[in-house]
Coordinates of N, CA and C in Angstrom, one line a residue:
M240 N -164.8 186.3 -133.9 CA -164.8 186.2 -135.9 C -163.1 184.9 -135.4
T241 N -163.5 184.7 -136.8 CA -162.3 183.8 -136.9 C -160.9 184.1 -137.9
R242 N -159.6 184.1 -137.2 CA -158.6 183.9 -137.6 C -158.6 184.9 -138.7
R243 N -158.4 183.4 -140.5 CA -158.6 184.5 -141.3 C -159.9 185.4 -141.7
Q244 N -161.6 185.7 -140.8 CA -161.4 187.1 -140.7 C -160.9 188.2 -140.4
T245 N -160.4 188.0 -139.7 CA -159.0 189.3 -139.3 C -158.4 189.5 -139.4
T246 N -158.3 189.0 -140.0 CA -157.2 188.7 -141.1 C -157.2 189.7 -142.3
R247 N -158.2 189.1 -142.6 CA -158.3 189.4 -143.9 C -159.2 191.1 -144.2
R248 N -158.8 191.1 -142.5 CA -160.4 192.4 -143.2 C -159.0 193.5 -142.5
S249 N -158.5 192.5 -141.4 CA -156.7 193.9 -141.7 C -156.5 194.4 -142.9
R250 N -156.1 193.6 -144.2 CA -155.6 193.1 -145.5 C -156.6 194.2 -145.9
V251 N -157.5 194.5 -146.0 CA -158.1 194.9 -147.2 C -158.6 196.5 -146.7
L252 N -159.4 196.9 -145.1 CA -159.8 197.7 -144.8 C -158.1 198.2 -144.9
A253 N -158.4 200.5 -144.8 CA -157.8 200.9 -143.9 C -158.3 202.2 -143.3
W254 N -158.2 201.5 -142.5 CA -158.3 202.7 -141.1 C -158.0 204.7 -140.8
A255 N -159.5 204.8 -139.6 CA -158.9 206.1 -139.9 C -160.1 206.6 -138.4
L256 N -158.9 207.1 -137.9 CA -159.5 208.2 -136.3 C -161.0 209.0 -137.6
A257 N -162.3 209.5 -136.6 CA -163.1 210.4 -137.7 C -161.9 211.4 -136.6
G258 N -161.6 212.2 -137.0 CA -161.3 213.1 -137.0 C -160.0 213.5 -137.8
S259 N -159.4 213.2 -138.7 CA -158.7 212.9 -139.7 C -158.7 213.5 -140.5
A260 N -159.7 214.1 -140.6 CA -160.5 214.4 -142.4 C -159.9 215.5 -141.2
A261 N -160.4 216.2 -140.6 CA -160.2 217.3 -140.2 C -158.9 218.0 -140.7
F262 N -158.4 217.0 -139.1 CA -156.5 217.8 -139.0 C -155.6 217.5 -141.1
F263 N -156.0 216.6 -141.7 CA -155.3 216.4 -143.1 C -156.1 217.4 -144.4
A264 N -157.0 218.5 -143.5 CA -157.7 218.9 -144.8 C -157.4 219.7 -146.3
G265 N -156.1 219.7 -146.0 CA -155.3 221.1 -146.4 C -154.6 219.6 -146.8
C266 N -153.9 218.5 -147.3 CA -152.6 218.1 -147.6 C -153.8 217.0 -148.5
N267 N -152.4 216.3 -149.5 CA -152.9 215.4 -150.9 C -153.6 213.9 -150.0
I268 N -152.8 213.8 -148.2 CA -153.4 212.2 -147.8 C -154.5 212.7 -147.2
V269 N -156.1 211.3 -148.3 CA -157.2 211.9 -147.1 C -157.1 210.5 -146.0
A270 N -157.8 211.1 -145.2 CA -157.8 209.0 -144.2 C -159.1 208.2 -144.8
P271 N -158.4 207.6 -145.1 CA -158.5 206.0 -145.0 C -159.9 205.5 -145.5
V272 N -160.0 204.9 -146.8 CA -161.3 204.7 -146.9 C -161.3 203.0 -146.7
F273 N -163.0 202.5 -146.8 CA -162.8 201.5 -145.9 C -164.0 200.8 -147.8
Y274 N -163.6 199.5 -147.8 CA -163.4 198.4 -149.0 C -164.0 198.0 -149.2
I275 N -164.8 198.0 -148.6 CA -166.2 196.9 -148.0 C -167.8 197.3 -148.3
V276 N -168.7 197.4 -148.6 CA -170.4 198.2 -148.7 C -170.7 197.9 -147.6
H277 N -170.8 196.7 -147.5 CA -172.2 196.4 -145.7 C -171.1 196.1 -145.1
G278 N -171.7 196.4 -143.8 CA -171.7 195.6 -142.4 C -172.1 196.6 -141.2
P279 N -171.4 196.0 -140.1 CA -171.5 196.9 -139.3 C -171.9 198.5 -138.9
E280 N -172.2 199.6 -137.9 CA -172.1 201.2 -138.2 C -170.5 201.3 -137.6
K281 N -170.1 200.3 -136.1 CA -169.3 200.0 -135.5 C -168.8 199.2 -136.1
V282 N -167.6 199.6 -135.7 CA -166.6 198.2 -135.9 C -165.7 197.7 -134.3
P283 N -165.6 196.6 -134.4 CA -164.7 196.6 -132.7 C -164.1 196.2 -133.1
A284 N -163.5 196.4 -131.4 CA -162.5 195.9 -130.7 C -161.5 194.5 -131.3
L285 N -160.7 194.9 -131.7 CA -160.0 193.0 -132.1 C -159.9 192.2 -130.6
H286 N -158.9 193.5 -129.9 CA -158.8 192.8 -128.3 C -158.8 194.2 -127.7
E287 N -159.5 194.2 -126.7 CA -159.8 195.4 -125.6 C -158.5 194.9 -124.6
L288 N -157.9 196.2 -124.5 CA -156.9 196.1 -123.6 C -157.6 196.6 -122.3
D289 N -156.8 195.7 -121.0 CA -157.3 196.1 -119.4 C -157.5 197.9 -119.2
P290 N -158.5 198.5 -119.0 CA -157.6 200.0 -119.3 C -157.4 200.5 -117.5
K291 N -157.9 199.8 -116.7 CA -156.9 199.8 -114.7 C -155.5 199.0 -115.2
R292 N -155.1 199.4 -116.3 CA -153.2 199.0 -115.9 C -152.1 200.0 -117.3
P293 N -151.2 199.9 -116.3 CA -150.9 201.1 -117.3 C -150.3 200.8 -118.6
T294 N -150.0 201.7 -119.8 CA -149.6 200.8 -120.7 C -149.0 201.5 -121.3
V295 N -148.3 201.2 -122.8 CA -147.5 201.9 -123.1 C -147.0 201.6 -124.9
V296 N -147.2 202.0 -125.6 CA -146.5 201.4 -127.4 C -145.3 201.8 -128.2
F297 N -145.3 200.7 -128.1 CA -143.4 200.2 -128.5 C -143.5 200.0 -129.8
V298 N -142.7 200.8 -130.4 CA -142.7 199.9 -132.5 C -141.3 200.3 -132.7
D299 N -141.6 198.6 -132.8 CA -139.6 198.9 -133.3 C -140.0 198.4 -134.8
D300 N -138.6 198.6 -135.5 CA -137.6 198.7 -136.4 C -136.3 198.0 -136.6
R301 N -136.7 196.7 -136.0 CA -134.7 196.3 -136.4 C -134.2 196.3 -137.9
S302 N -135.5 196.0 -138.2 CA -135.3 196.2 -140.3 C -135.0 197.0 -140.8
N303 N -134.9 198.2 -139.9 CA -135.5 199.1 -140.8 C -135.6 199.4 -142.2
R304 N -137.5 199.3 -141.8 CA -137.6 199.9 -143.2 C -138.4 201.2 -143.1
L305 N -138.6 202.1 -142.0 CA -139.3 203.9 -142.3 C -138.2 204.0 -142.3
P306 N -138.1 205.5 -143.4 CA -136.4 206.1 -144.1 C -135.8 207.1 -143.3
R307 N -137.2 206.8 -141.6 CA -136.1 208.3 -140.0 C -136.7 207.1 -139.2
R308 N -136.3 206.6 -137.4 CA -135.9 206.6 -137.6 C -137.1 208.0 -136.5
A309 N -136.9 209.1 -136.1 CA -138.6 209.7 -135.7 C -139.6 209.6 -136.1
L310 N -139.4 208.1 -136.5 CA -141.8 207.8 -137.1 C -141.1 207.0 -136.7
R311 N -140.6 206.5 -135.4 CA -141.4 205.9 -135.0 C -141.8 206.4 -134.1
L312 N -141.3 206.9 -133.0 CA -141.7 208.6 -132.3 C -143.2 208.6 -132.7
T313 N -143.4 209.2 -133.9 CA -144.8 209.1 -134.6 C -145.7 208.9 -134.5
I314 N -145.6 207.6 -135.1 CA -146.4 206.4 -134.8 C -146.5 206.1 -133.5
G315 N -145.9 205.5 -132.9 CA -146.4 205.6 -130.6 C -146.7 206.9 -131.0
E316 N -146.9 207.6 -130.9 CA -147.1 208.8 -130.5 C -149.1 209.5 -130.9
S317 N -148.7 209.1 -132.0 CA -150.1 208.8 -131.8 C -151.4 208.0 -131.8
A318 N -150.4 207.1 -131.5 CA -151.3 205.7 -131.4 C -151.9 205.9 -129.4
Q319 N -150.6 206.3 -129.4 CA -150.8 206.9 -127.7 C -151.6 208.3 -127.0
I320 N -151.8 208.5 -127.8 CA -152.9 210.1 -128.0 C -154.2 209.8 -128.8
A321 N -154.8 209.0 -129.4 CA -155.8 207.6 -129.6 C -157.3 207.0 -129.2
L322 N -155.4 206.5 -128.0 CA -155.9 205.1 -126.3 C -156.4 206.4 -126.2
M323 N -155.4 207.1 -125.8 CA -156.3 208.3 -124.1 C -157.2 208.9 -124.9
K324 N -157.7 209.0 -126.1 CA -158.7 210.1 -126.2 C -160.2 208.9 -126.4
Q325 N -159.7 208.0 -127.1 CA -161.1 207.0 -126.4 C -161.0 206.5 -125.0
E326 N -160.0 207.8 -124.8 CA -159.8 206.3 -122.7 C -160.0 204.7 -123.4
A327 N -159.3 204.1 -124.2 CA -159.2 202.9 -123.4 C -158.3 202.6 -122.6
V328 N -157.2 203.4 -122.5 CA -156.6 202.8 -121.3 C -156.6 204.6 -120.6
E329 N -157.0 204.2 -119.4 CA -156.2 204.7 -117.8 C -154.9 206.0 -117.9
T330 N -154.3 204.7 -118.0 CA -152.5 205.4 -117.6 C -152.1 205.2 -118.8
M331 N -151.8 205.6 -119.7 CA -150.5 205.5 -121.0 C -149.1 206.1 -120.5
I332 N -147.9 205.4 -120.5 CA -147.0 206.1 -120.6 C -146.1 206.9 -122.0
D333 N -145.4 206.6 -121.6 CA -144.9 207.8 -123.2 C -143.8 206.5 -124.0
T334 N -144.7 206.6 -124.8 CA -143.5 206.2 -125.3 C -142.4 205.9 -126.0
R335 N -141.8 207.8 -125.4 CA -140.4 208.2 -125.3 C -139.9 207.0 -124.9
G336 N -140.4 206.8 -124.3 CA -139.0 206.0 -122.8 C -139.2 204.7 -122.8
A337 N -140.1 204.0 -123.5 CA -140.5 202.7 -124.5 C -138.7 202.5 -125.3
I338 N -138.5 203.6 -126.3 CA -137.8 203.8 -127.1 C -136.0 204.0 -126.7
S339 N -135.9 205.1 -125.8 CA -136.0 205.1 -125.0 C -134.2 204.3 -124.1
A340 N -135.2 203.4 -123.7 CA -135.2 201.7 -123.4 C -134.6 201.0 -124.4
S341 N -134.9 201.1 -125.1 CA -134.9 199.6 -126.6 C -133.5 200.1 -126.3
N342 N -132.8 201.4 -126.2 CA -131.9 201.6 -126.8 C -130.6 201.7 -125.4
Q343 N -131.0 200.8 -124.9 CA -130.2 200.3 -124.0 C -130.0 198.7 -124.0
D344 N -129.1 198.8 -124.7 CA -128.5 197.3 -124.6 C -127.7 196.7 -123.9
R345 N -128.7 195.0 -123.8 CA -127.1 194.8 -123.0 C -126.2 194.0 -123.1
A346 N -124.9 193.7 -123.3 CA -124.1 193.1 -124.0 C -124.4 192.5 -125.0
G347 N -124.7 193.9 -126.0 CA -125.0 193.9 -127.1 C -125.7 193.3 -127.6
Q348 N -127.0 192.6 -126.8 CA -128.7 191.9 -127.4 C -129.0 193.0 -127.0
A349 N -130.2 192.8 -127.9 CA -131.0 193.2 -127.7 C -131.9 193.6 -126.5
M350 N -132.4 194.3 -125.8 CA -133.3 194.3 -125.2 C -134.5 193.6 -125.5
S351 N -135.3 192.6 -124.0 CA -136.7 192.3 -124.0 C -137.6 193.4 -124.6
I352 N -138.9 192.5 -125.0 CA -139.9 193.4 -124.0 C -140.8 193.3 -122.9
V353 N -140.1 192.8 -122.5 CA -140.9 192.5 -121.0 C -139.8 193.2 -120.7
D354 N -138.8 192.8 -120.4 CA -137.7 194.0 -119.7 C -137.7 196.0 -120.1
I355 N -138.7 195.9 -122.0 CA -139.1 197.6 -122.1 C -139.7 197.8 -121.0
G356 N -140.4 197.2 -121.3 CA -142.3 197.6 -119.7 C -141.7 197.8 -119.1
K357 N -141.0 196.6 -118.6 CA -140.7 197.2 -116.6 C -139.6 198.4 -117.3
A358 N -138.9 198.8 -117.6 CA -138.0 199.9 -117.8 C -138.6 201.3 -118.0
V359 N -140.1 201.3 -118.3 CA -140.6 202.5 -117.8 C -141.8 201.6 -117.0
N360 N -141.7 201.3 -116.1 CA -143.1 200.8 -114.9 C -144.8 200.3 -116.1
A361 N -144.4 200.1 -116.7 CA -145.0 198.9 -117.7 C -145.8 198.2 -117.2
E362 N -147.1 197.4 -117.7 CA -147.4 196.6 -117.7 C -148.0 195.9 -118.4
V363 N -148.3 196.6 -119.4 CA -148.9 196.2 -120.8 C -147.4 196.3 -121.5
V364 N -147.8 196.2 -122.9 CA -146.8 196.8 -124.0 C -147.9 196.6 -125.1
V365 N -147.7 197.5 -125.6 CA -148.5 197.8 -127.1 C -147.5 197.3 -127.9
Y366 N -147.6 195.8 -129.2 CA -145.7 196.2 -129.5 C -145.6 195.7 -131.1
A367 N -145.4 196.4 -131.8 CA -146.1 196.8 -133.7 C -144.3 196.9 -133.5
T368 N -144.6 196.0 -134.3 CA -143.0 195.4 -135.3 C -143.5 195.8 -137.1
V369 N -142.7 197.6 -137.2 CA -142.9 197.7 -138.7 C -142.6 197.4 -139.9
D370 N -143.3 196.3 -140.6 CA -142.2 195.1 -141.5 C -142.0 195.9 -142.9
A371 N -142.9 197.1 -143.3 CA -143.3 198.1 -144.6 C -143.2 200.1 -144.4
F372 N -142.7 200.2 -145.1 CA -143.7 202.1 -144.7 C -143.1 202.7 -146.5
T373 N -144.0 203.5 -147.1 CA -143.4 204.0 -148.5 C -144.5 204.9 -148.5
L374 N -144.1 205.8 -149.3 CA -144.8 206.8 -150.2 C -145.2 206.5 -151.6
S375 N -144.7 205.3 -152.3 CA -144.7 204.6 -153.3 C -144.1 203.8 -153.3
T376 N -145.3 202.8 -154.0 CA -145.3 201.1 -154.1 C -145.4 200.4 -155.4
D377 N -144.7 201.9 -156.4 CA -144.2 200.7 -157.6 C -143.6 202.4 -158.5
G378 N -143.0 203.2 -157.1 CA -141.8 203.9 -157.7 C -141.7 205.1 -158.5
Q379 N -143.7 205.5 -159.1 CA -144.5 205.7 -159.9 C -145.8 207.0 -159.0
S380 N -146.5 206.1 -158.8 CA -147.4 207.1 -158.6 C -147.6 207.4 -156.4
F381 N -148.0 208.2 -155.9 CA -147.6 208.5 -154.7 C -149.3 207.7 -154.4
S382 N -148.9 206.8 -153.4 CA -149.4 205.6 -152.7 C -149.2 205.2 -151.1
P383 N -149.2 206.6 -150.7 CA -148.5 205.7 -149.0 C -149.7 204.0 -149.0
S384 N -148.6 203.7 -148.2 CA -148.8 202.5 -147.3 C -148.3 202.2 -145.9
A385 N -148.5 201.0 -145.3 CA -147.4 200.7 -144.4 C -148.5 199.5 -144.2
S386 N -147.3 198.7 -144.1 CA -147.5 197.0 -143.0 C -146.7 196.6 -141.6
L387 N -147.4 196.6 -140.8 CA -146.4 196.4 -139.2 C -147.6 194.6 -138.7
R388 N -146.6 194.0 -137.5 CA -147.5 193.1 -137.2 C -147.5 193.1 -135.5
V389 N -148.6 193.1 -135.0 CA -148.5 194.3 -133.7 C -149.0 192.8 -133.1
K390 N -149.0 192.7 -131.2 CA -148.6 191.8 -130.2 C -149.0 192.5 -128.8
V391 N -150.2 192.2 -127.7 CA -150.0 192.7 -126.6 C -149.4 191.5 -125.7
I392 N -148.2 192.2 -125.3 CA -147.3 191.5 -124.3 C -148.1 192.7 -123.0
D393 N -147.8 191.2 -122.3 CA -148.5 191.4 -120.5 C -146.8 191.4 -119.5
V394 N -146.4 192.1 -118.8 CA -145.0 192.2 -118.8 C -145.4 191.3 -117.2
V395 N -146.0 191.5 -116.8 CA -146.1 190.9 -115.2 C -146.2 190.3 -115.7
A396 N -146.9 189.2 -116.4 CA -147.0 187.6 -116.7 C -146.5 187.2 -117.4
D397 N -145.3 187.9 -118.5 CA -144.2 187.7 -119.4 C -144.5 187.1 -119.9
Q398 N -145.5 186.7 -120.1 CA -146.5 187.0 -122.3 C -147.0 187.4 -123.2
R399 N -147.6 187.0 -124.5 CA -147.9 187.4 -125.0 C -150.0 187.4 -124.9
V400 N -150.3 188.0 -124.2 CA -152.3 188.1 -124.2 C -152.9 187.9 -125.6
W401 N -152.4 188.5 -126.2 CA -152.6 189.3 -128.2 C -151.8 188.6 -129.3
P402 N -152.5 188.9 -129.9 CA -153.3 187.7 -130.7 C -152.5 185.6 -130.1
A403 N -152.7 185.2 -130.6 CA -152.9 183.3 -130.4 C -151.8 183.5 -130.9
E404 N -152.3 183.7 -131.8 CA -150.4 183.6 -133.1 C -149.0 184.2 -132.9
K405 N -148.3 183.7 -132.7 CA -146.9 183.5 -132.4 C -146.0 185.2 -133.3
E406 N -146.6 185.0 -134.2 CA -145.9 186.2 -135.4 C -146.8 187.7 -135.0
G407 N -147.9 187.8 -135.2 CA -148.1 188.8 -134.9 C -149.3 188.9 -135.1
H408 N -150.5 189.9 -135.3 CA -151.5 190.6 -135.6 C -150.7 190.9 -137.6
P409 N -151.6 191.1 -138.1 CA -150.5 191.5 -139.3 C -152.1 192.5 -139.7
L410 N -150.7 194.0 -139.5 CA -152.0 194.7 -140.3 C -151.4 195.7 -141.3
T411 N -152.4 195.4 -142.2 CA -151.7 196.2 -143.9 C -152.1 197.5 -144.1
L412 N -152.4 198.3 -144.2 CA -152.9 199.6 -144.4 C -152.8 200.9 -145.7
A413 N -153.2 201.1 -146.7 CA -152.7 201.8 -148.0 C -154.3 203.4 -148.0
F414 N -152.9 203.8 -147.8 CA -153.7 205.7 -148.3 C -155.1 206.4 -149.3
P415 N -155.3 206.3 -149.1 CA -155.7 207.1 -151.2 C -155.3 208.8 -150.6
T416 N -155.1 209.5 -151.7 CA -155.0 210.4 -152.3 C -155.8 211.7 -152.9
R417 N -155.1 212.1 -153.1 CA -155.5 213.9 -153.9 C -154.9 213.7 -155.4
S418 N -153.8 213.1 -155.0 CA -153.0 213.6 -156.1 C -151.8 212.5 -156.3
S419 N -151.8 211.8 -157.4 CA -150.9 211.2 -158.3 C -149.5 211.4 -158.1
D420 N -149.1 212.4 -157.8 CA -147.6 212.6 -157.7 C -147.0 212.7 -156.9
I421 N -146.3 212.4 -156.7 CA -145.0 211.1 -156.0 C -144.1 213.2 -155.4
P422 N -143.6 212.8 -154.0 CA -143.5 214.5 -153.9 C -141.6 214.6 -153.7
R423 N -141.5 215.2 -154.6 CA -140.4 215.5 -155.0 C -139.0 216.0 -153.9
T424 N -139.6 216.6 -153.8 CA -139.1 218.0 -152.7 C -138.6 216.9 -151.4
A425 N -136.8 217.3 -151.2 CA -136.6 216.2 -149.2 C -138.3 217.2 -148.6
T426 N -138.7 218.4 -148.6 CA -139.6 219.6 -147.4 C -141.1 217.7 -147.9
E427 N -141.4 218.2 -149.1 CA -141.9 217.5 -149.2 C -142.1 216.2 -148.8
I428 N -140.8 214.9 -148.8 CA -141.0 213.6 -148.5 C -140.6 214.2 -147.0
R429 N -141.0 214.5 -146.3 CA -140.0 214.9 -144.6 C -141.9 215.1 -144.3
K430 N -142.9 215.8 -145.1 CA -144.1 215.6 -144.4 C -144.3 215.0 -144.2
Y431 N -144.7 214.3 -145.8 CA -146.1 213.2 -146.4 C -145.6 211.9 -145.3
E432 N -144.4 211.7 -145.4 CA -143.9 211.0 -144.3 C -144.3 211.4 -142.9
D433 N -144.1 211.9 -142.5 CA -145.2 212.5 -141.6 C -146.0 212.8 -140.9
E434 N -147.0 212.5 -141.5 CA -148.7 211.9 -142.1 C -148.9 210.6 -142.0
T435 N -148.6 209.6 -143.1 CA -148.7 208.9 -143.1 C -148.2 207.9 -141.8
A436 N -147.0 208.9 -141.4 CA -147.1 208.2 -139.4 C -148.3 207.9 -139.3
R437 N -148.6 209.5 -139.2 CA -149.5 209.6 -137.9 C -150.5 209.3 -138.2
L438 N -151.1 208.8 -139.0 CA -152.5 208.0 -139.7 C -152.2 206.2 -138.9
V439 N -151.1 205.7 -139.1 CA -150.5 204.8 -139.4 C -150.8 204.6 -137.2
G440 N -149.7 205.2 -136.7 CA -150.9 205.7 -135.4 C -152.1 205.4 -135.0
E441 N -153.2 206.0 -135.5 CA -154.2 206.5 -135.4 C -154.9 205.1 -135.9
S442 N -154.5 204.6 -136.9 CA -155.4 203.1 -137.0 C -154.6 201.8 -135.8
L443 N -153.1 201.4 -136.2 CA -152.9 200.8 -134.9 C -153.8 201.3 -133.7
A444 N -153.9 201.8 -133.4 CA -155.1 202.4 -131.8 C -156.1 201.8 -132.6
Q445 N -156.5 201.6 -133.0 CA -158.1 201.4 -133.4 C -157.8 199.9 -133.8
L446 N -157.3 199.4 -133.8 CA -157.5 197.9 -132.9 C -157.2 197.6 -132.1
F447 N -157.7 198.5 -130.6 CA -158.3 198.4 -129.0 C -158.8 198.7 -129.2
Y448 N -160.3 199.4 -129.9 CA -161.7 200.1 -129.7 C -162.6 200.3 -130.1
K449 N -163.9 200.8 -129.9 CA -165.2 200.1 -131.3 C -164.6 201.5 -131.0
Y450 N -164.9 201.3 -132.5 CA -165.2 203.3 -133.8 C -166.3 203.1 -134.4
E451 N -166.7 204.6 -134.9 CA -167.4 204.2 -136.1 C -167.0 204.0 -137.7
R452 N -167.4 203.4 -137.5 CA -167.3 204.0 -139.6 C -168.0 204.4 -139.9
T453 N -168.1 205.7 -140.8 CA -168.5 206.5 -141.3 C -168.4 206.3 -143.6
Q454 N -168.9 206.6 -144.2 CA -169.0 206.4 -145.4 C -167.7 207.6 -146.2
D455 N -167.2 207.0 -146.8 CA -166.4 207.7 -147.4 C -165.4 208.1 -145.9
A456 N -165.3 207.7 -145.6 CA -164.5 208.0 -144.3 C -163.3 208.8 -144.5
G457 N -163.2 210.5 -144.2 CA -162.0 211.2 -144.5 C -162.3 211.9 -145.1
Q458 N -162.8 211.7 -146.5 CA -162.8 213.0 -147.4 C -164.5 214.1 -147.8
K459 N -164.5 214.3 -147.3 CA -165.0 216.0 -147.3 C -164.2 216.9 -146.8

């Protein structure tokens, strides 16, 4: 698969785990729908992680794109749960440790991804930078979306192993909803931010394992 094809796939597909529909059955956000008609029944992993190497997911938001810092944890935990569920990695290190380590800046300098990995005894870091996260793209309709750039870092070798592009793999997501009304109350906003963050984490994890594509995914 060429770089253009993989980038296009991330930009035109909305990803979802099988089972997300059940979790969100009573909510306005539904599991993402695929925007292509033809293709394989199985969507291949874009990169397979070494299942024998201890791995941690680290979500970075240095540009403050997330409305709440806690959503970094929500995305990371959702991704690590999905990776464990699919047995993509045998040993997952809790993303909380990576976030905690990242807060320990050295002499005003942010810790490198390799140093964060070493701090939590990880050999591999799945590193995701948040570029965008919103519940409304136009300020009028309820249209949750997010954009990330993803890298896999080998902590031991101190190098990026995926993708080849230094800026990372772009992952752009748009989540269909059952309602066009933007959440108004603080409680509603917080609820849908959390739900969107969980779906983002699941979508992040799906880059690293093969999964089934179902028709009208999540709309059950």
